[in-house]
mmCIF file of C-alpha atoms and ligand atoms in Angstrom:
data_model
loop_
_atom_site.group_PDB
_atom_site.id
_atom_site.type_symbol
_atom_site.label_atom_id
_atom_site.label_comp_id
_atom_site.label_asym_id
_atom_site.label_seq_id
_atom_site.Cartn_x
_atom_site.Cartn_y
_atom_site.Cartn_z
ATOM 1 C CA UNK A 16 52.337 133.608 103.430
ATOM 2 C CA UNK A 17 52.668 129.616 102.180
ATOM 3 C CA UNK A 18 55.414 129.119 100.281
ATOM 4 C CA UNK A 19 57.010 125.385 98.741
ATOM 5 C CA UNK A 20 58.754 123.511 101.372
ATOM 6 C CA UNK A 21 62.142 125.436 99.515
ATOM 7 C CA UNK A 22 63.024 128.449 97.777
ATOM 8 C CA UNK A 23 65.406 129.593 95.091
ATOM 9 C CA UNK A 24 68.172 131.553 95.894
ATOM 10 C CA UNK A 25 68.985 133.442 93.024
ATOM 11 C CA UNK A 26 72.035 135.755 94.118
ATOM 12 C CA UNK A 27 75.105 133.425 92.729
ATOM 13 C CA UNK A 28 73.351 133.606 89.379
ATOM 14 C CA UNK A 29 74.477 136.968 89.320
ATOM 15 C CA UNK A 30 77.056 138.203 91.751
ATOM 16 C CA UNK A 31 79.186 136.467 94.652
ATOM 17 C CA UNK A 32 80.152 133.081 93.668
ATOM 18 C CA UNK A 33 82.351 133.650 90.777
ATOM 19 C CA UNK A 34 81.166 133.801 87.162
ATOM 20 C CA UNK A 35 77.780 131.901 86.607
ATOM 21 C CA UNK A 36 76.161 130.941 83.052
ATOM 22 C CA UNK A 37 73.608 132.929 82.440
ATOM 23 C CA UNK A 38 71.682 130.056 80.264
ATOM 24 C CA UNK A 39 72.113 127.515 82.501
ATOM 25 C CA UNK A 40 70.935 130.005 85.176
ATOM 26 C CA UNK A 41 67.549 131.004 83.051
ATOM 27 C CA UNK A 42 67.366 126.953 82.679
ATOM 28 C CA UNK A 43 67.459 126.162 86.619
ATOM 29 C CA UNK A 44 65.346 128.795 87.173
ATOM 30 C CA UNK A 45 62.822 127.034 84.945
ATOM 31 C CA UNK A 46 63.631 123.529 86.575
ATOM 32 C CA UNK A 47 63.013 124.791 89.638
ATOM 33 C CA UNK A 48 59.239 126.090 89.123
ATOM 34 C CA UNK A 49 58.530 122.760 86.902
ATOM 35 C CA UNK A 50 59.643 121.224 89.999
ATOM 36 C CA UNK A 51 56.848 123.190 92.131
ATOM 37 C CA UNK A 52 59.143 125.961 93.667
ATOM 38 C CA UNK A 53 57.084 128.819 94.629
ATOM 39 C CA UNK A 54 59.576 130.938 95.532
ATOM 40 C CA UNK A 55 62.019 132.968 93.941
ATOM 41 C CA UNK A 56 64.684 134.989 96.127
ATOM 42 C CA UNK A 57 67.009 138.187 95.107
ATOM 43 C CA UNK A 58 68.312 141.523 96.028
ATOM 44 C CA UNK A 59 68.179 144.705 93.858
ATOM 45 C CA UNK A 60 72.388 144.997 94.742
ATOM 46 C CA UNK A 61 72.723 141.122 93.573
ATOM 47 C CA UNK A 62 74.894 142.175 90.086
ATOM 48 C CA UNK A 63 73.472 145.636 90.698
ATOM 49 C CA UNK A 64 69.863 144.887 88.913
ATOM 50 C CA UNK A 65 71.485 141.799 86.731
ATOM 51 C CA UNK A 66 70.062 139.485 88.963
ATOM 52 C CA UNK A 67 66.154 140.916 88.804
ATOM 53 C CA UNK A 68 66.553 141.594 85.058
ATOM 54 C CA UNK A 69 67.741 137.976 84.952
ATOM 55 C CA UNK A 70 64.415 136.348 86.748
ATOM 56 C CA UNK A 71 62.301 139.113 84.880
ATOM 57 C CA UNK A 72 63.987 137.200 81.613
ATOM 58 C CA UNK A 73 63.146 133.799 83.067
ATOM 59 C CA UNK A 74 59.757 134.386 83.892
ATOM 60 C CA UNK A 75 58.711 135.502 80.490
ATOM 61 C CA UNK A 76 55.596 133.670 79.503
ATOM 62 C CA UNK A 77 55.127 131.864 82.578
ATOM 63 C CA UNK A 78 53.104 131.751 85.907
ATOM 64 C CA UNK A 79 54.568 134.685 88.172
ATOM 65 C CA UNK A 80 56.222 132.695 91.704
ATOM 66 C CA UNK A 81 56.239 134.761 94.593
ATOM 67 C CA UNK A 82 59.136 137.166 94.740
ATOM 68 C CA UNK A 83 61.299 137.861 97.689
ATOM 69 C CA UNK A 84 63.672 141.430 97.062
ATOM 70 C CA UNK A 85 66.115 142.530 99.480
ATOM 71 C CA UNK A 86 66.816 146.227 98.759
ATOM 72 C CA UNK A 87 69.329 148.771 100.918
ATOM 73 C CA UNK A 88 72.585 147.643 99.959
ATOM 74 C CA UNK A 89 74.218 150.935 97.608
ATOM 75 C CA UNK A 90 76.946 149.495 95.672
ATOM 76 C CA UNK A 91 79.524 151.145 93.563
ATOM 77 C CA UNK A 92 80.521 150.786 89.838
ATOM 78 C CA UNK A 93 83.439 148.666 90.587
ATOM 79 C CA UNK A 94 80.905 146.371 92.542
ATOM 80 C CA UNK A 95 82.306 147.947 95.897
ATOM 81 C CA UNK A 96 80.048 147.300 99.041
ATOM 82 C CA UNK A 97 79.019 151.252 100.315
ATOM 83 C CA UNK A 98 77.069 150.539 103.165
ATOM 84 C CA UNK A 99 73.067 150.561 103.742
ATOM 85 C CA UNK A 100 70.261 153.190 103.174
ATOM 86 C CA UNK A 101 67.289 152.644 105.205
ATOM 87 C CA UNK A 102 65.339 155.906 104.653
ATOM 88 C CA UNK A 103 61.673 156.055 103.533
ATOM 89 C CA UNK A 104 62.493 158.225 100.590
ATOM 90 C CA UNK A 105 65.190 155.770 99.682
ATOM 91 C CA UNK A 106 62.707 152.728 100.060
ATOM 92 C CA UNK A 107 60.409 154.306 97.714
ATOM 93 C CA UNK A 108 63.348 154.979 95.124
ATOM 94 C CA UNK A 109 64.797 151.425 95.340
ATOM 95 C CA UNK A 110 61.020 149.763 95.131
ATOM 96 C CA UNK A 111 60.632 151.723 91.770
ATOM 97 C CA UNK A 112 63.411 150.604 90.245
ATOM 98 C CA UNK A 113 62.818 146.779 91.044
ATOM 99 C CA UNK A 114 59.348 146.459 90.089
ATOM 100 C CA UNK A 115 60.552 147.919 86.829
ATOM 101 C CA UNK A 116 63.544 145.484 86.405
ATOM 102 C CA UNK A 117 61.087 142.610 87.666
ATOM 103 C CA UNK A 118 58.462 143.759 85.127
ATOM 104 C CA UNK A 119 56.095 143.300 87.549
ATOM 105 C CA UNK A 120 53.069 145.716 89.522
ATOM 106 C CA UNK A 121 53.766 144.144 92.914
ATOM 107 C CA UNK A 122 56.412 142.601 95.212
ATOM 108 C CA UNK A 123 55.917 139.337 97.355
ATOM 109 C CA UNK A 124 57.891 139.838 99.893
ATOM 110 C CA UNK A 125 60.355 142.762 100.599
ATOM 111 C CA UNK A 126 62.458 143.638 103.100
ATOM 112 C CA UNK A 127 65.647 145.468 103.451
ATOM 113 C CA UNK A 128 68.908 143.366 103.335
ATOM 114 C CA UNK A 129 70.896 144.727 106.613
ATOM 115 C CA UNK A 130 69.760 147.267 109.112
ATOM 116 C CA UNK A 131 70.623 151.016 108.395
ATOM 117 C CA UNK A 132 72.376 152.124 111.788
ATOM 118 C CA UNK A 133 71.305 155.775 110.756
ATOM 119 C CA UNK A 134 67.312 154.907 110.603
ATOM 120 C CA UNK A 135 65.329 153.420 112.826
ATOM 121 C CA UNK A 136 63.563 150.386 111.378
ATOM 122 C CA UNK A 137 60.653 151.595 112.565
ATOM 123 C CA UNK A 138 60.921 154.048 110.110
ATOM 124 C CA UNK A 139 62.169 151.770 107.293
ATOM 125 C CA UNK A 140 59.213 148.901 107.929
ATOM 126 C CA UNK A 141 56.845 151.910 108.176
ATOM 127 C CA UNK A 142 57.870 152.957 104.700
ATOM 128 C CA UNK A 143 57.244 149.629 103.279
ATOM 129 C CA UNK A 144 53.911 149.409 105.133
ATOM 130 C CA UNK A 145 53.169 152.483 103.181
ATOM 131 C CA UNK A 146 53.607 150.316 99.732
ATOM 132 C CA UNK A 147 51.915 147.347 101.442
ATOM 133 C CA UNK A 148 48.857 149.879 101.782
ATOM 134 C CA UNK A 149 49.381 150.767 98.039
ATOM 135 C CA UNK A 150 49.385 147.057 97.105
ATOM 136 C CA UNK A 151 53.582 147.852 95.449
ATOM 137 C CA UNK A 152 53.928 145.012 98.027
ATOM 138 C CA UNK A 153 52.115 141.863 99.706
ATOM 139 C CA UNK A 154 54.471 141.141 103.066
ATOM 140 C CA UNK A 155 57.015 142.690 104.852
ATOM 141 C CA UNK A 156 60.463 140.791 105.300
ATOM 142 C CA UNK A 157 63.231 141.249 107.835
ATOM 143 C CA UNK A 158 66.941 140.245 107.319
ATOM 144 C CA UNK A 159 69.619 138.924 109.627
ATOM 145 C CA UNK A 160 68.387 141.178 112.741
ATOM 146 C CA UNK A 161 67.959 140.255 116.096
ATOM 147 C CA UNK A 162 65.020 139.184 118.763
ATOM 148 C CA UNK A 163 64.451 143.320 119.803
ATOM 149 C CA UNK A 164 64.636 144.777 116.562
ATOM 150 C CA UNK A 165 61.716 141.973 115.741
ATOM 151 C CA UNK A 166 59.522 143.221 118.237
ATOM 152 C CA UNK A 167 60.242 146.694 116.992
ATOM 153 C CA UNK A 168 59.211 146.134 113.176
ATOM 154 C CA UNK A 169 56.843 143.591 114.033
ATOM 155 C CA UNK A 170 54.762 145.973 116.181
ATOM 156 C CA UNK A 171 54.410 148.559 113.342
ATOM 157 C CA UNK A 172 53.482 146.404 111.047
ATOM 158 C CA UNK A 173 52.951 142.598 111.042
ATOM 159 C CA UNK A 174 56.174 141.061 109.571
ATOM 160 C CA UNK A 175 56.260 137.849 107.862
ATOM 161 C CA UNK A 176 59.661 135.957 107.690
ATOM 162 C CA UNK A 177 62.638 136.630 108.788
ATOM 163 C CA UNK A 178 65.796 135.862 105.945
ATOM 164 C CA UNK A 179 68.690 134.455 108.214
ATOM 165 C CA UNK A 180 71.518 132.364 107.642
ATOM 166 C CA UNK A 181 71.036 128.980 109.104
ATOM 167 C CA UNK A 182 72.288 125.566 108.832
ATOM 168 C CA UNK A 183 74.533 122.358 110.990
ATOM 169 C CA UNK A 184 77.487 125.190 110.672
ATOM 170 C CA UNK A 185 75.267 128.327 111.987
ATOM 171 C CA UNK A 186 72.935 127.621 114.568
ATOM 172 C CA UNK A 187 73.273 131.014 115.965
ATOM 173 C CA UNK A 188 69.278 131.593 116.015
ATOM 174 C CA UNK A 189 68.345 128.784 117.826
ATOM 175 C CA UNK A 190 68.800 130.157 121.390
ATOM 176 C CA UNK A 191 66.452 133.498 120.776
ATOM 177 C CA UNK A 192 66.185 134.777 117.442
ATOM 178 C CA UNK A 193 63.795 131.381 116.650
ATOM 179 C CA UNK A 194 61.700 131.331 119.953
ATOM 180 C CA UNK A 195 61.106 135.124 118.992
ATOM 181 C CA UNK A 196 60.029 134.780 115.405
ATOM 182 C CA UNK A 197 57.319 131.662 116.451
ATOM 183 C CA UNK A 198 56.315 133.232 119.407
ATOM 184 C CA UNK A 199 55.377 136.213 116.848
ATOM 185 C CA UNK A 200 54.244 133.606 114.294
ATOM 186 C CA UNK A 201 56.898 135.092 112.188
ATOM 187 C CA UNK A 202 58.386 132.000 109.682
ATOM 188 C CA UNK A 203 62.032 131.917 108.185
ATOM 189 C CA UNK A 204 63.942 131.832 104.911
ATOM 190 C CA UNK A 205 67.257 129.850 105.741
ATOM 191 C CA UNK A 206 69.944 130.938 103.975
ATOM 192 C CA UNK A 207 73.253 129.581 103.695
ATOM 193 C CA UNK A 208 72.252 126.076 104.032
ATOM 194 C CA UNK A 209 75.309 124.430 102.478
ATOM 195 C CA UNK A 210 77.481 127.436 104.191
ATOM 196 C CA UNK A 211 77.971 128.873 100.712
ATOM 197 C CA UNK A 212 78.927 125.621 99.335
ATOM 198 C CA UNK A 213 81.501 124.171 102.386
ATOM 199 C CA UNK A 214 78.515 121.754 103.478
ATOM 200 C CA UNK A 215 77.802 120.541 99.923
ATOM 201 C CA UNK A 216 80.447 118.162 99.616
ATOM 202 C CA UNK A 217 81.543 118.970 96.642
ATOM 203 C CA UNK A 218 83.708 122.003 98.121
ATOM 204 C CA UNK A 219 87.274 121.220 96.784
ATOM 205 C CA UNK A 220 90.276 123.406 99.282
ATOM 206 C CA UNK A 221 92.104 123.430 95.946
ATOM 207 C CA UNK A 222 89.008 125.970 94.528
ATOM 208 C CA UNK A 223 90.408 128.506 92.924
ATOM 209 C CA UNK A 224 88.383 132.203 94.358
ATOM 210 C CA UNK A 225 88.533 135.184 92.572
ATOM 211 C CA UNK A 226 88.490 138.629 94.213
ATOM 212 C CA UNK A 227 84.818 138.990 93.865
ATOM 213 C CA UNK A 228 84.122 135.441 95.197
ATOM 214 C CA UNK A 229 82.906 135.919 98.537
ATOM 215 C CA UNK A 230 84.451 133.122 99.877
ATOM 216 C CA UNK A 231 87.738 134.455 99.069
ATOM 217 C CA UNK A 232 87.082 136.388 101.908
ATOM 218 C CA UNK A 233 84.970 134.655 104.387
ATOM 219 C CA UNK A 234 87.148 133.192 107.557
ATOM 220 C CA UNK A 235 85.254 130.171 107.276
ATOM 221 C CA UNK A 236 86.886 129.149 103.565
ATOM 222 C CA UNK A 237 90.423 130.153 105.107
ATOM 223 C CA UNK A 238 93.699 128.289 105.803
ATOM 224 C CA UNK A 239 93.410 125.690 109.046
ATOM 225 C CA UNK A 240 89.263 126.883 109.159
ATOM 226 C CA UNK A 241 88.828 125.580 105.806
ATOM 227 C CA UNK A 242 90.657 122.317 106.716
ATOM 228 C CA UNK A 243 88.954 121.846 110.028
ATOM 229 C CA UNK A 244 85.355 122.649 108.509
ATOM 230 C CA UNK A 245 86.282 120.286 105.559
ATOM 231 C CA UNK A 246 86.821 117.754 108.423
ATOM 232 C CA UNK A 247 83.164 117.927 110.167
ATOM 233 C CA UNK A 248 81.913 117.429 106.551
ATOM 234 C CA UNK A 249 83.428 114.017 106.505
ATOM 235 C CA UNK A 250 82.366 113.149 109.173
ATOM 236 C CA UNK A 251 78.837 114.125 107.520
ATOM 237 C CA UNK A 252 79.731 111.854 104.615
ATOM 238 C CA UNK A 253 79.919 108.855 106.596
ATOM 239 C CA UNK A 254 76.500 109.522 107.741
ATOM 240 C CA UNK A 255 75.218 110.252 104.097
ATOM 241 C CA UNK A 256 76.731 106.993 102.745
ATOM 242 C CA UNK A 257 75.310 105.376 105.208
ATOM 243 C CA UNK A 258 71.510 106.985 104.277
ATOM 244 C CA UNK A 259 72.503 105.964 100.298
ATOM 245 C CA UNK A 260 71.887 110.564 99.850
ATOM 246 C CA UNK A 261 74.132 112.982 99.899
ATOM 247 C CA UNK A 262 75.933 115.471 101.860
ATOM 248 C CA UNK A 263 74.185 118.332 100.500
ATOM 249 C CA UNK A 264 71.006 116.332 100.740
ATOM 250 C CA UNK A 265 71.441 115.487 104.397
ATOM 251 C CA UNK A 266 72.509 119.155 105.429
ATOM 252 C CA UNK A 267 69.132 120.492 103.727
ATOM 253 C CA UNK A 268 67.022 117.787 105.426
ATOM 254 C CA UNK A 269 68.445 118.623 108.645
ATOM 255 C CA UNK A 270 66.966 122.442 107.952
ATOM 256 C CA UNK A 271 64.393 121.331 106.566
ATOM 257 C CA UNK A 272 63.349 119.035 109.718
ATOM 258 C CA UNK A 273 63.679 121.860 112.233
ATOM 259 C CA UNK A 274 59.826 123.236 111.494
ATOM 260 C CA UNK A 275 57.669 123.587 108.993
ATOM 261 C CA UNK A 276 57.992 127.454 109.292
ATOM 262 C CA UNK A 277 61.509 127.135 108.183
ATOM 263 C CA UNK A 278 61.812 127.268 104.491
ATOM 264 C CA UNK A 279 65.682 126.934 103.060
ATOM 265 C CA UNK A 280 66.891 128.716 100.216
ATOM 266 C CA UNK A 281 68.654 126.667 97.956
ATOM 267 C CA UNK A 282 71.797 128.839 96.095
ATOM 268 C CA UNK A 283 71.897 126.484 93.323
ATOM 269 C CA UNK A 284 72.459 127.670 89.759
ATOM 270 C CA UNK A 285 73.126 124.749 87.990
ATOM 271 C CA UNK A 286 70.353 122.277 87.406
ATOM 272 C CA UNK A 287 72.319 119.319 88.470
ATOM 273 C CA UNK A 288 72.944 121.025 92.116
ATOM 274 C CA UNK A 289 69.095 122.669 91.937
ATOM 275 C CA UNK A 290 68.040 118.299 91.450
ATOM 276 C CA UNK A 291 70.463 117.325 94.329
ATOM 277 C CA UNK A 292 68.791 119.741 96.454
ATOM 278 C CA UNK A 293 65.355 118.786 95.695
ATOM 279 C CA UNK A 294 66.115 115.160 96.663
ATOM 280 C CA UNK A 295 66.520 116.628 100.011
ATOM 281 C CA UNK A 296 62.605 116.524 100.327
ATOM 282 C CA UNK A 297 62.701 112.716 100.134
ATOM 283 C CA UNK A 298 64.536 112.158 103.228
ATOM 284 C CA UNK A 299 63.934 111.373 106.411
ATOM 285 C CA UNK A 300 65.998 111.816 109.453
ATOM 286 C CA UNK A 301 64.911 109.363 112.671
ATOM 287 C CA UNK A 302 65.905 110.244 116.049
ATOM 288 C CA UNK A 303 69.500 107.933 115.522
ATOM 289 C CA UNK A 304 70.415 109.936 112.380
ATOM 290 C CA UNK A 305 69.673 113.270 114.268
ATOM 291 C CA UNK A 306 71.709 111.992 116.971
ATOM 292 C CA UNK A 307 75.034 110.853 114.665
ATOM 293 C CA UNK A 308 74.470 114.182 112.358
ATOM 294 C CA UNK A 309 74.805 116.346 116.274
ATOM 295 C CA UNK A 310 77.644 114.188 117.041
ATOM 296 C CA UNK A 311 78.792 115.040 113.872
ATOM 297 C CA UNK A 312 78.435 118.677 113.840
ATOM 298 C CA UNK A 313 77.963 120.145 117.133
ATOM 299 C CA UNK A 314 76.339 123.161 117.633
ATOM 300 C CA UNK A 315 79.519 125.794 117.621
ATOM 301 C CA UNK A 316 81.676 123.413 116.256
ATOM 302 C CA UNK A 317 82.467 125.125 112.401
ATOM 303 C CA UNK A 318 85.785 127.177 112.483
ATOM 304 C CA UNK A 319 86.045 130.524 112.090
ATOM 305 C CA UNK A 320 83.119 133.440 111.418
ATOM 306 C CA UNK A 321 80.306 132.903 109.513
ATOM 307 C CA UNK A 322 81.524 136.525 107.672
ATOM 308 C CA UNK A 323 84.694 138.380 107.582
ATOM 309 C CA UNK A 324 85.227 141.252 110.886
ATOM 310 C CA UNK A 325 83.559 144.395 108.653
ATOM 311 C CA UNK A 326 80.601 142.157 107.494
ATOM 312 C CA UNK A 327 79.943 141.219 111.010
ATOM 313 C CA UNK A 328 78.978 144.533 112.612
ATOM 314 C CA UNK A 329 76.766 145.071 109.918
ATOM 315 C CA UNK A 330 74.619 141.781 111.908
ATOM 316 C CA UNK A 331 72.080 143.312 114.163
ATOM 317 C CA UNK A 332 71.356 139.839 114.753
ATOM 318 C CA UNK A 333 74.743 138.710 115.872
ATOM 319 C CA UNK A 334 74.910 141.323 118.485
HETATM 320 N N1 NAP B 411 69.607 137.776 103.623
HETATM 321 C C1 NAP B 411 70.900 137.609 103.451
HETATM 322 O O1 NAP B 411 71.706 138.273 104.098
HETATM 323 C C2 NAP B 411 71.391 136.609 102.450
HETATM 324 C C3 NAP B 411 72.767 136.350 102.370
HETATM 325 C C4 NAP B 411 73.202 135.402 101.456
HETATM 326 C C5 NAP B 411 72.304 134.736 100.646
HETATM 327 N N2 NAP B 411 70.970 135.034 100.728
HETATM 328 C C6 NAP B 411 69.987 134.351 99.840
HETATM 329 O O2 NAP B 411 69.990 132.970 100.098
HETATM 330 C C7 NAP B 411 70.246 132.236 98.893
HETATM 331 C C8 NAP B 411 71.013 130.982 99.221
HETATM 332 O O3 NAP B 411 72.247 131.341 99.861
HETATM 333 P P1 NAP B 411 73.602 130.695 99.464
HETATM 334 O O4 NAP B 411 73.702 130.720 97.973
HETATM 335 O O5 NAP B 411 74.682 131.313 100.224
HETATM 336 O O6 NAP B 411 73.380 129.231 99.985
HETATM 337 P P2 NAP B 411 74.038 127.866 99.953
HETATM 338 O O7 NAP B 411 73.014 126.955 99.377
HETATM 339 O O8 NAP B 411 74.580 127.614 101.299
HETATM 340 O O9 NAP B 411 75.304 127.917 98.990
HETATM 341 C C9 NAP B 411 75.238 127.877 97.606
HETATM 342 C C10 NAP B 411 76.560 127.339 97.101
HETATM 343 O O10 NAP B 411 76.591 125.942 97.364
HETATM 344 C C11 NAP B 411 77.019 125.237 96.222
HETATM 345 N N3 NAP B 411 76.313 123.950 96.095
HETATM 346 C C12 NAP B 411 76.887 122.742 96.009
HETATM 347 N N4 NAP B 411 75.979 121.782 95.897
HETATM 348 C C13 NAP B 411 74.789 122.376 95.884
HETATM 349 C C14 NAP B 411 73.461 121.913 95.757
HETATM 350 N N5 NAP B 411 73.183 120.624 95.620
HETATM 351 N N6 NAP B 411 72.463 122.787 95.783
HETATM 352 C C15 NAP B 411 72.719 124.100 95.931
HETATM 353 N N7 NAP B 411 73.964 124.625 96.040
HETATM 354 C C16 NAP B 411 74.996 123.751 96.010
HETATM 355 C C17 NAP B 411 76.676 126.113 95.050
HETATM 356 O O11 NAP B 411 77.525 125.580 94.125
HETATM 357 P P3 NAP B 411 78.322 126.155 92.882
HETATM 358 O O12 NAP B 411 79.403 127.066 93.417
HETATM 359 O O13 NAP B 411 78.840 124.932 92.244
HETATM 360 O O14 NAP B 411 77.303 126.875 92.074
HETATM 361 C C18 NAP B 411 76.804 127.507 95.633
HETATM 362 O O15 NAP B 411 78.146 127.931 95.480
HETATM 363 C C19 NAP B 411 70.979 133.235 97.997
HETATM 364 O O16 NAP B 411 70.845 132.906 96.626
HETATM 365 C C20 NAP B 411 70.294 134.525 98.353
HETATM 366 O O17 NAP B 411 69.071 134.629 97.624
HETATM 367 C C21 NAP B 411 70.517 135.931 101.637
#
């Protein structure tokens, strides 16, 4: 699958990051494709169906992108987080339902969003294989799972990216999650590229977070973590100011410079941050900028989890 050199994240438009504008959201959304984005990314749990009813909206008399859909996480009516289904029969229910909210006949890319520790994902890539053979779907996806439980989807059906959070503050994939996915010829949808917004720049301690925020919750936007991560992103500054770009800008350029089979997702859902992030594809990093940005940030150096203790042993690819 070729893609644009970065994708749309779509999720805070809908669920996560506090309340979002839905105009502004259809209107980035918009930006983003004039701009030459290719690729759109959700989750069927993202606002439980708001945020696939909300692309289905923006996409109204215009050139379908390709469509990444995470599916599997079963949500409650007060939002709640109620764990993962991973079972063919589920599959098929969840894959109805989105291409119905997407008003669409097929699905780019689709993979479920964490692991079910009940199913195999044997059985849960062979499900989607099924819909790949019924043309519901074009590639199959894999999300935040490990080297093994590659090999295991990958050899019942070729898989085609792997979603995984990656950036200067999570470099967790480097050592064998990365080697893994190239040796398979498997590319990757970075995700949490600005660390939810801490790498931006813009990230203000003062922020208020409502309950639903995740970063109300995330160890990484807490007490001394918050102030020591704040810390490596001023040292980043420097760096930026030096370059005449921006934090945000040099972050994404630093993903974006680690292969051409990584593609970032950016979470923007304003068009000012969606421009900031496309000026990321004008710059270029030379071997002393790669150096001062490791100095920087070293690998291991951000405080605290990249999500909070229950979160975590949901990661198949953080064990
Ligand atoms: N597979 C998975 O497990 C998984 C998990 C999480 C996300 N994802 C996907 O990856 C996408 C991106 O993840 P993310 O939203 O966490 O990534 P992110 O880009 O690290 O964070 C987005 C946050 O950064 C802030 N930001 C500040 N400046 C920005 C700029 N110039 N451009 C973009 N954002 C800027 C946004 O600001 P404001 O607060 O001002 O809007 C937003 O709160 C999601 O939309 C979702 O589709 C996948």
């Amino acid at each position: 699958m070729q893609t644009s050199a970065l994708g749309l994240g779509c999720m805070g438009m809908s669920d996560l990051y506090g309340p979002a504008d839905e105009n502004e959201s259809i209107a980035t959304i918009h930006a983003a494709l004039d701009a030459g984005v290719t690729l759109l990314d959700t989750g069927d749990f993202y606002g439980m169906g708001h945020n696939e009813m909300l692309i289905a909206k923006a996409l109204e008399g215009r050139e379908r992108p390709q469509i990444s859909v995470k599916f599997g996480g079963l949500r409650g009516p007060d939002g709640a987080w109620l764990g993962y289904d991973g079972r063919p029969i589920a599959v098929r229910n969840f894959v109805a339902y989105s291409l119905r909210r997407l008003r669409t006949d097929h699905i780019d890319v689709y993979r479920i969003a964490r692991v079910d520790p009940e199913v195999p994902i044997e059985e849960t890539v062979g499900a989607i294989a099924d819909l790949v053979r019924e043309g519901y779907v074009r590639h199959i996806g894999l999300s935040e799972v490990g080297a093994e439980t590659i090999r295991r989807a990958h050899a019942v059906h070729p898989v085609s990216d792997l979603q995984i959070e990656y950036s200067l503050m999570s470099r967790g994939i480097e050592e064998e999650i990365l080697p893994a996915c190239r040796e398979l010829g498997i590319g990757v949808t970075a995700y949490g590229v600005l660390s939810r917004g801490l790498l931006s720049g813009h990230w203000l301690p003062e922020r208020e977070l409502g309950a639903g925020d995740f970063r109300a919750h995330s160890p990484r936007f807490a007490g001394t973590n918050l102030e020591r991560n704040l810390a490596l992103v001023e040292a980043l500054r420097t760096i930026a100011d030096g370059k005449g770009v921006t934090v945000a800008q040099l972050a994404i350029a630093w993903v974006l410079g680690r292969g051409d089979d990584i593609v970032p997702l950016i979470g923007a859902r304003r068009r000012d941050r969606l421009q900031e992030a496309l000026g990321a594809l004008d710059v270029s990093l030379t071997e002393a900028d790669l150096a001062a940005i490791e100095a920087a940030v070293p690998a291991g150096s951000a405080a605290g989890d990249r999500y909070a203790p229950a979160q975590m042993a949901h990661l198949d690819s953080e064990r």
